[in-house]
Amino acid sequence: MLPANLYDNYYDPKGLDLWEKKVATYEAPADRKFQSILVPTLDTTRYSWLLNSLLAIKKPVMFCGDSGTAKTVTVFSAFRQLDSEKFIFLNVNFSSRTSSKSFQDIVEENIDKKTLKSYGPKAAGKKMVLFIDDLNMPVIDKYGTQAPNALLKFLVERNQLY
Ligand SMILES: Nc1ncnc2c1ncn2[C@@H]1O[C@H](COP(=O)(O)OP(=O)(O)OP(=O)(O)O)[C@@H](O)[C@H]1O
Ligand SMILES: [Mg+2]
């Protein structure tokens, strides 16, 4: 018997089942540090799954929500589950002082020329996942835009920079 709310269920080829059943039991972190505690919840499980599924097909993902709703911790916990042989992570924190130039510099510092027109991560054979935290922070300029986000939009839409 399924509950009324569709969002409580996940779909796999065998049918619908409750997300609740996928939530792992809590285990204390190995280093015993308070700041590395992550309690698996329905939301962290569900959103980690979505993130990993979308990354696998190279689709960009955006998490939005109020401050303190565990966006950052969910992303980091999902990254920890990914295969480090296949992926490397580039973590960028946007702030009010981030400019499109500084964002472009960070991206360019972390990639190498692979062929005439294509660039890739420095670690050969790996895919790079770019995680931008606090995307809303860059200052809004007099044209009403946030320059680093305009550059990011360009990068996501066209898959290129110049
Ligand atoms: N499932 C959880 N297990 C352990 N700690 C959690 C969990 N969910 C949230 N927290 C704690 O809540 C706090 C806020 O989480 P986080 O920093 O990820 O929020 P955020 O959505 O990124 O907020 P902001 O928009 O301000 O960046 C953190 O200190 C985090 O450790
Ligand atoms: Mg955050």
mmCIF file of C-alpha atoms and ligand atoms in Angstrom:
data_model
loop_
_atom_site.group_PDB
_atom_site.id
_atom_site.type_symbol
_atom_site.label_atom_id
_atom_site.label_comp_id
_atom_site.label_asym_id
_atom_site.label_seq_id
_atom_site.Cartn_x
_atom_site.Cartn_y
_atom_site.Cartn_z
ATOM 1 C CA MET A 1 0.000 0.000 0.000
ATOM 2 C CA LEU A 2 1.572 3.289 -1.108
ATOM 3 C CA PRO A 3 1.031 6.559 0.771
ATOM 4 C CA ALA A 4 -0.762 9.318 -1.100
ATOM 5 C CA ASN A 5 2.265 11.515 -1.708
ATOM 6 C CA LEU A 6 4.232 10.635 -4.834
ATOM 7 C CA TYR A 7 7.344 12.393 -3.500
ATOM 8 C CA ASP A 8 7.601 9.811 -0.711
ATOM 9 C CA ASN A 9 8.304 7.147 -3.324
ATOM 10 C CA TYR A 10 11.141 6.468 -5.682
ATOM 11 C CA TYR A 11 10.809 4.735 -8.983
ATOM 12 C CA ASP A 12 12.931 1.955 -10.289
ATOM 13 C CA PRO A 13 12.141 -0.545 -13.039
ATOM 14 C CA LYS A 14 10.565 -2.876 -10.474
ATOM 15 C CA GLY A 15 8.071 -0.204 -9.451
ATOM 16 C CA LEU A 16 7.508 2.399 -6.762
ATOM 17 C CA ASP A 17 8.878 2.015 -3.279
ATOM 18 C CA LEU A 18 9.318 4.250 -0.247
ATOM 19 C CA TRP A 19 12.367 6.516 0.026
ATOM 20 C CA GLU A 20 12.267 5.815 3.742
ATOM 21 C CA LYS A 21 13.522 2.287 3.077
ATOM 22 C CA LYS A 22 16.657 3.629 1.403
ATOM 23 C CA VAL A 23 17.691 5.801 4.342
ATOM 24 C CA ALA A 24 20.863 4.332 5.838
ATOM 25 C CA THR A 25 21.181 3.894 9.578
ATOM 26 C CA TYR A 26 23.271 6.525 11.335
ATOM 27 C CA GLU A 27 26.880 5.681 12.018
ATOM 28 C CA ALA A 28 29.200 7.986 13.933
ATOM 29 C CA PRO A 29 31.999 9.404 11.744
ATOM 30 C CA ALA A 30 35.312 7.582 11.997
ATOM 31 C CA ASP A 31 37.174 10.711 13.122
ATOM 32 C CA ARG A 32 34.596 11.416 15.849
ATOM 33 C CA LYS A 33 34.536 15.087 14.943
ATOM 34 C CA PHE A 34 31.292 16.907 15.570
ATOM 35 C CA GLN A 35 31.488 18.840 12.308
ATOM 36 C CA SER A 36 31.735 15.692 10.191
ATOM 37 C CA ILE A 37 28.529 14.196 11.582
ATOM 38 C CA LEU A 38 25.918 13.635 8.927
ATOM 39 C CA VAL A 39 22.666 12.068 9.926
ATOM 40 C CA PRO A 40 21.133 10.317 6.916
ATOM 41 C CA THR A 41 17.586 11.588 6.495
ATOM 42 C CA LEU A 42 14.911 11.155 3.891
ATOM 43 C CA ASP A 43 15.965 14.430 2.270
ATOM 44 C CA THR A 44 19.727 13.778 2.214
ATOM 45 C CA THR A 45 19.047 10.311 0.743
ATOM 46 C CA ARG A 46 16.603 11.561 -1.868
ATOM 47 C CA TYR A 47 18.650 14.541 -2.990
ATOM 48 C CA SER A 48 21.951 12.621 -3.016
ATOM 49 C CA TRP A 49 20.311 10.061 -5.278
ATOM 50 C CA LEU A 50 19.015 12.779 -7.601
ATOM 51 C CA LEU A 51 22.406 14.486 -7.686
ATOM 52 C CA ASN A 52 24.274 11.278 -8.480
ATOM 53 C CA SER A 53 21.776 10.255 -11.159
ATOM 54 C CA LEU A 54 21.972 13.631 -12.882
ATOM 55 C CA LEU A 55 25.776 13.754 -12.655
ATOM 56 C CA ALA A 56 25.947 10.356 -14.332
ATOM 57 C CA ILE A 57 24.244 11.796 -17.407
ATOM 58 C CA LYS A 58 26.185 15.082 -17.197
ATOM 59 C CA LYS A 59 23.230 17.274 -16.316
ATOM 60 C CA PRO A 60 23.749 20.335 -14.156
ATOM 61 C CA VAL A 61 21.978 20.319 -10.793
ATOM 62 C CA MET A 62 20.935 23.219 -8.616
ATOM 63 C CA PHE A 63 19.806 22.953 -5.016
ATOM 64 C CA CYS A 64 17.869 25.887 -3.685
ATOM 65 C CA GLY A 65 16.326 26.500 -0.304
ATOM 66 C CA ASP A 66 16.493 28.640 2.800
ATOM 67 C CA SER A 67 19.698 29.124 4.725
ATOM 68 C CA GLY A 68 20.571 26.107 6.846
ATOM 69 C CA THR A 69 18.472 23.570 4.935
ATOM 70 C CA ALA A 70 21.514 21.281 4.471
ATOM 71 C CA LYS A 71 22.225 22.034 0.791
ATOM 72 C CA THR A 72 25.977 22.123 1.306
ATOM 73 C CA VAL A 73 26.151 19.029 3.518
ATOM 74 C CA THR A 74 23.967 17.061 1.084
ATOM 75 C CA VAL A 75 26.243 17.876 -1.829
ATOM 76 C CA PHE A 76 29.366 16.916 0.115
ATOM 77 C CA SER A 77 27.848 13.677 1.332
ATOM 78 C CA ALA A 78 26.796 12.763 -2.223
ATOM 79 C CA PHE A 79 30.324 13.513 -3.472
ATOM 80 C CA ARG A 80 31.789 11.225 -0.848
ATOM 81 C CA GLN A 81 29.803 8.354 -2.335
ATOM 82 C CA LEU A 82 31.145 8.962 -5.837
ATOM 83 C CA ASP A 83 34.059 6.962 -7.185
ATOM 84 C CA SER A 84 37.215 9.045 -6.682
ATOM 85 C CA GLU A 85 38.926 7.047 -9.455
ATOM 86 C CA LYS A 86 36.462 8.521 -11.940
ATOM 87 C CA PHE A 87 35.672 11.979 -10.595
ATOM 88 C CA ILE A 88 37.574 14.922 -9.230
ATOM 89 C CA PHE A 89 35.887 17.823 -7.531
ATOM 90 C CA LEU A 90 36.396 21.503 -7.898
ATOM 91 C CA ASN A 91 34.772 23.392 -5.095
ATOM 92 C CA VAL A 92 34.188 27.106 -5.598
ATOM 93 C CA ASN A 93 32.563 29.392 -3.062
ATOM 94 C CA PHE A 94 30.945 32.465 -4.519
ATOM 95 C CA SER A 95 30.966 35.624 -2.444
ATOM 96 C CA SER A 96 29.904 39.199 -2.990
ATOM 97 C CA ARG A 97 33.427 39.923 -4.238
ATOM 98 C CA THR A 98 33.543 37.138 -6.830
ATOM 99 C CA SER A 99 33.868 38.576 -10.333
ATOM 100 C CA SER A 100 33.414 36.797 -13.641
ATOM 101 C CA LYS A 101 37.181 37.165 -14.172
ATOM 102 C CA SER A 102 38.040 35.486 -10.875
ATOM 103 C CA PHE A 103 35.574 32.673 -11.578
ATOM 104 C CA GLN A 104 36.999 32.174 -15.062
ATOM 105 C CA ASP A 105 40.537 32.139 -13.602
ATOM 106 C CA ILE A 106 39.598 29.389 -11.135
ATOM 107 C CA VAL A 107 38.094 27.251 -13.903
ATOM 108 C CA GLU A 108 41.075 27.800 -16.196
ATOM 109 C CA GLU A 109 43.611 27.031 -13.480
ATOM 110 C CA ASN A 110 42.061 23.610 -13.064
ATOM 111 C CA ILE A 111 41.916 22.492 -16.679
ATOM 112 C CA ASP A 112 44.480 21.628 -19.324
ATOM 113 C CA LYS A 113 44.377 21.718 -23.072
ATOM 114 C CA LYS A 114 43.547 18.231 -24.346
ATOM 115 C CA THR A 115 43.124 18.700 -28.093
ATOM 116 C CA LEU A 116 43.025 21.750 -30.342
ATOM 117 C CA LYS A 117 39.758 23.094 -29.006
ATOM 118 C CA SER A 118 38.930 20.944 -26.028
ATOM 119 C CA TYR A 119 39.977 21.289 -22.426
ATOM 120 C CA GLY A 120 39.622 18.852 -19.593
ATOM 121 C CA PRO A 121 40.592 18.286 -15.971
ATOM 122 C CA LYS A 122 44.285 17.938 -15.187
ATOM 123 C CA ALA A 123 43.892 14.387 -13.912
ATOM 124 C CA ALA A 124 43.837 12.258 -17.045
ATOM 125 C CA GLY A 125 40.797 10.088 -17.590
ATOM 126 C CA LYS A 126 38.740 11.689 -14.849
ATOM 127 C CA LYS A 127 35.601 13.747 -15.002
ATOM 128 C CA MET A 128 35.585 17.019 -13.144
ATOM 129 C CA VAL A 129 32.562 18.011 -11.102
ATOM 130 C CA LEU A 130 32.322 21.716 -10.431
ATOM 131 C CA PHE A 131 30.479 22.552 -7.236
ATOM 132 C CA ILE A 132 29.603 26.189 -6.718
ATOM 133 C CA ASP A 133 28.399 27.046 -3.261
ATOM 134 C CA ASP A 134 26.432 30.193 -2.440
ATOM 135 C CA LEU A 135 25.570 30.929 -6.045
ATOM 136 C CA ASN A 136 23.348 33.831 -5.020
ATOM 137 C CA MET A 137 26.151 35.837 -3.402
ATOM 138 C CA PRO A 138 27.834 37.782 -6.274
ATOM 139 C CA VAL A 139 26.969 41.444 -6.228
ATOM 140 C CA ILE A 140 24.208 42.622 -8.574
ATOM 141 C CA ASP A 141 25.679 45.181 -10.957
ATOM 142 C CA LYS A 142 24.006 48.294 -12.367
ATOM 143 C CA TYR A 143 22.598 46.251 -15.263
ATOM 144 C CA GLY A 144 20.774 43.967 -12.818
ATOM 145 C CA THR A 145 22.972 40.956 -13.565
ATOM 146 C CA GLN A 146 25.432 38.927 -11.537
ATOM 147 C CA ALA A 147 28.446 38.686 -13.820
ATOM 148 C CA PRO A 148 29.868 35.354 -12.508
ATOM 149 C CA ASN A 149 26.423 33.767 -12.895
ATOM 150 C CA ALA A 150 26.095 35.120 -16.420
ATOM 151 C CA LEU A 151 29.430 33.479 -17.227
ATOM 152 C CA LEU A 152 28.308 30.251 -15.570
ATOM 153 C CA LYS A 153 25.087 30.282 -17.588
ATOM 154 C CA PHE A 154 27.151 30.644 -20.720
ATOM 155 C CA LEU A 155 29.406 27.761 -19.678
ATOM 156 C CA VAL A 156 26.472 25.466 -18.881
ATOM 157 C CA GLU A 157 24.450 26.357 -21.984
ATOM 158 C CA ARG A 158 27.221 26.351 -24.554
ATOM 159 C CA ASN A 159 29.813 24.202 -22.875
ATOM 160 C CA GLN A 160 32.521 26.681 -23.774
ATOM 161 C CA LEU A 161 34.391 29.777 -22.663
ATOM 162 C CA TYR A 162 36.293 32.432 -24.543
HETATM 163 N N1 LIG B 1 21.270 15.528 8.143
HETATM 164 C C1 LIG B 1 22.119 16.288 8.842
HETATM 165 N N2 LIG B 1 23.041 15.732 9.636
HETATM 166 C C2 LIG B 1 23.905 16.498 10.345
HETATM 167 N N3 LIG B 1 23.951 17.837 10.306
HETATM 168 C C3 LIG B 1 23.062 18.454 9.522
HETATM 169 C C4 LIG B 1 22.110 17.724 8.746
HETATM 170 N N4 LIG B 1 21.355 18.598 8.062
HETATM 171 C C5 LIG B 1 21.828 19.814 8.391
HETATM 172 N N5 LIG B 1 22.849 19.740 9.255
HETATM 173 C C6 LIG B 1 23.596 20.879 9.813
HETATM 174 O O1 LIG B 1 22.867 22.051 9.545
HETATM 175 C C7 LIG B 1 23.753 23.122 9.247
HETATM 176 C C8 LIG B 1 23.330 23.802 7.962
HETATM 177 O O2 LIG B 1 23.604 22.989 6.832
HETATM 178 P P1 LIG B 1 24.237 23.587 5.512
HETATM 179 O O3 LIG B 1 25.411 24.436 5.810
HETATM 180 O O4 LIG B 1 24.453 22.462 4.556
HETATM 181 O O5 LIG B 1 23.042 24.492 5.010
HETATM 182 P P2 LIG B 1 22.908 25.274 3.631
HETATM 183 O O6 LIG B 1 21.580 24.883 3.070
HETATM 184 O O7 LIG B 1 24.113 25.031 2.780
HETATM 185 O O8 LIG B 1 22.826 26.765 4.150
HETATM 186 P P3 LIG B 1 23.315 28.117 3.414
HETATM 187 O O9 LIG B 1 22.259 28.470 2.417
HETATM 188 O O10 LIG B 1 23.381 29.093 4.535
HETATM 189 O O11 LIG B 1 24.659 27.827 2.784
HETATM 190 C C9 LIG B 1 25.172 22.546 9.165
HETATM 191 O O12 LIG B 1 25.880 22.902 10.305
HETATM 192 C C10 LIG B 1 24.934 21.048 9.097
HETATM 193 O O13 LIG B 1 25.974 20.369 9.745
HETATM 194 MG MG MG B 2 25.582 26.248 2.098
#
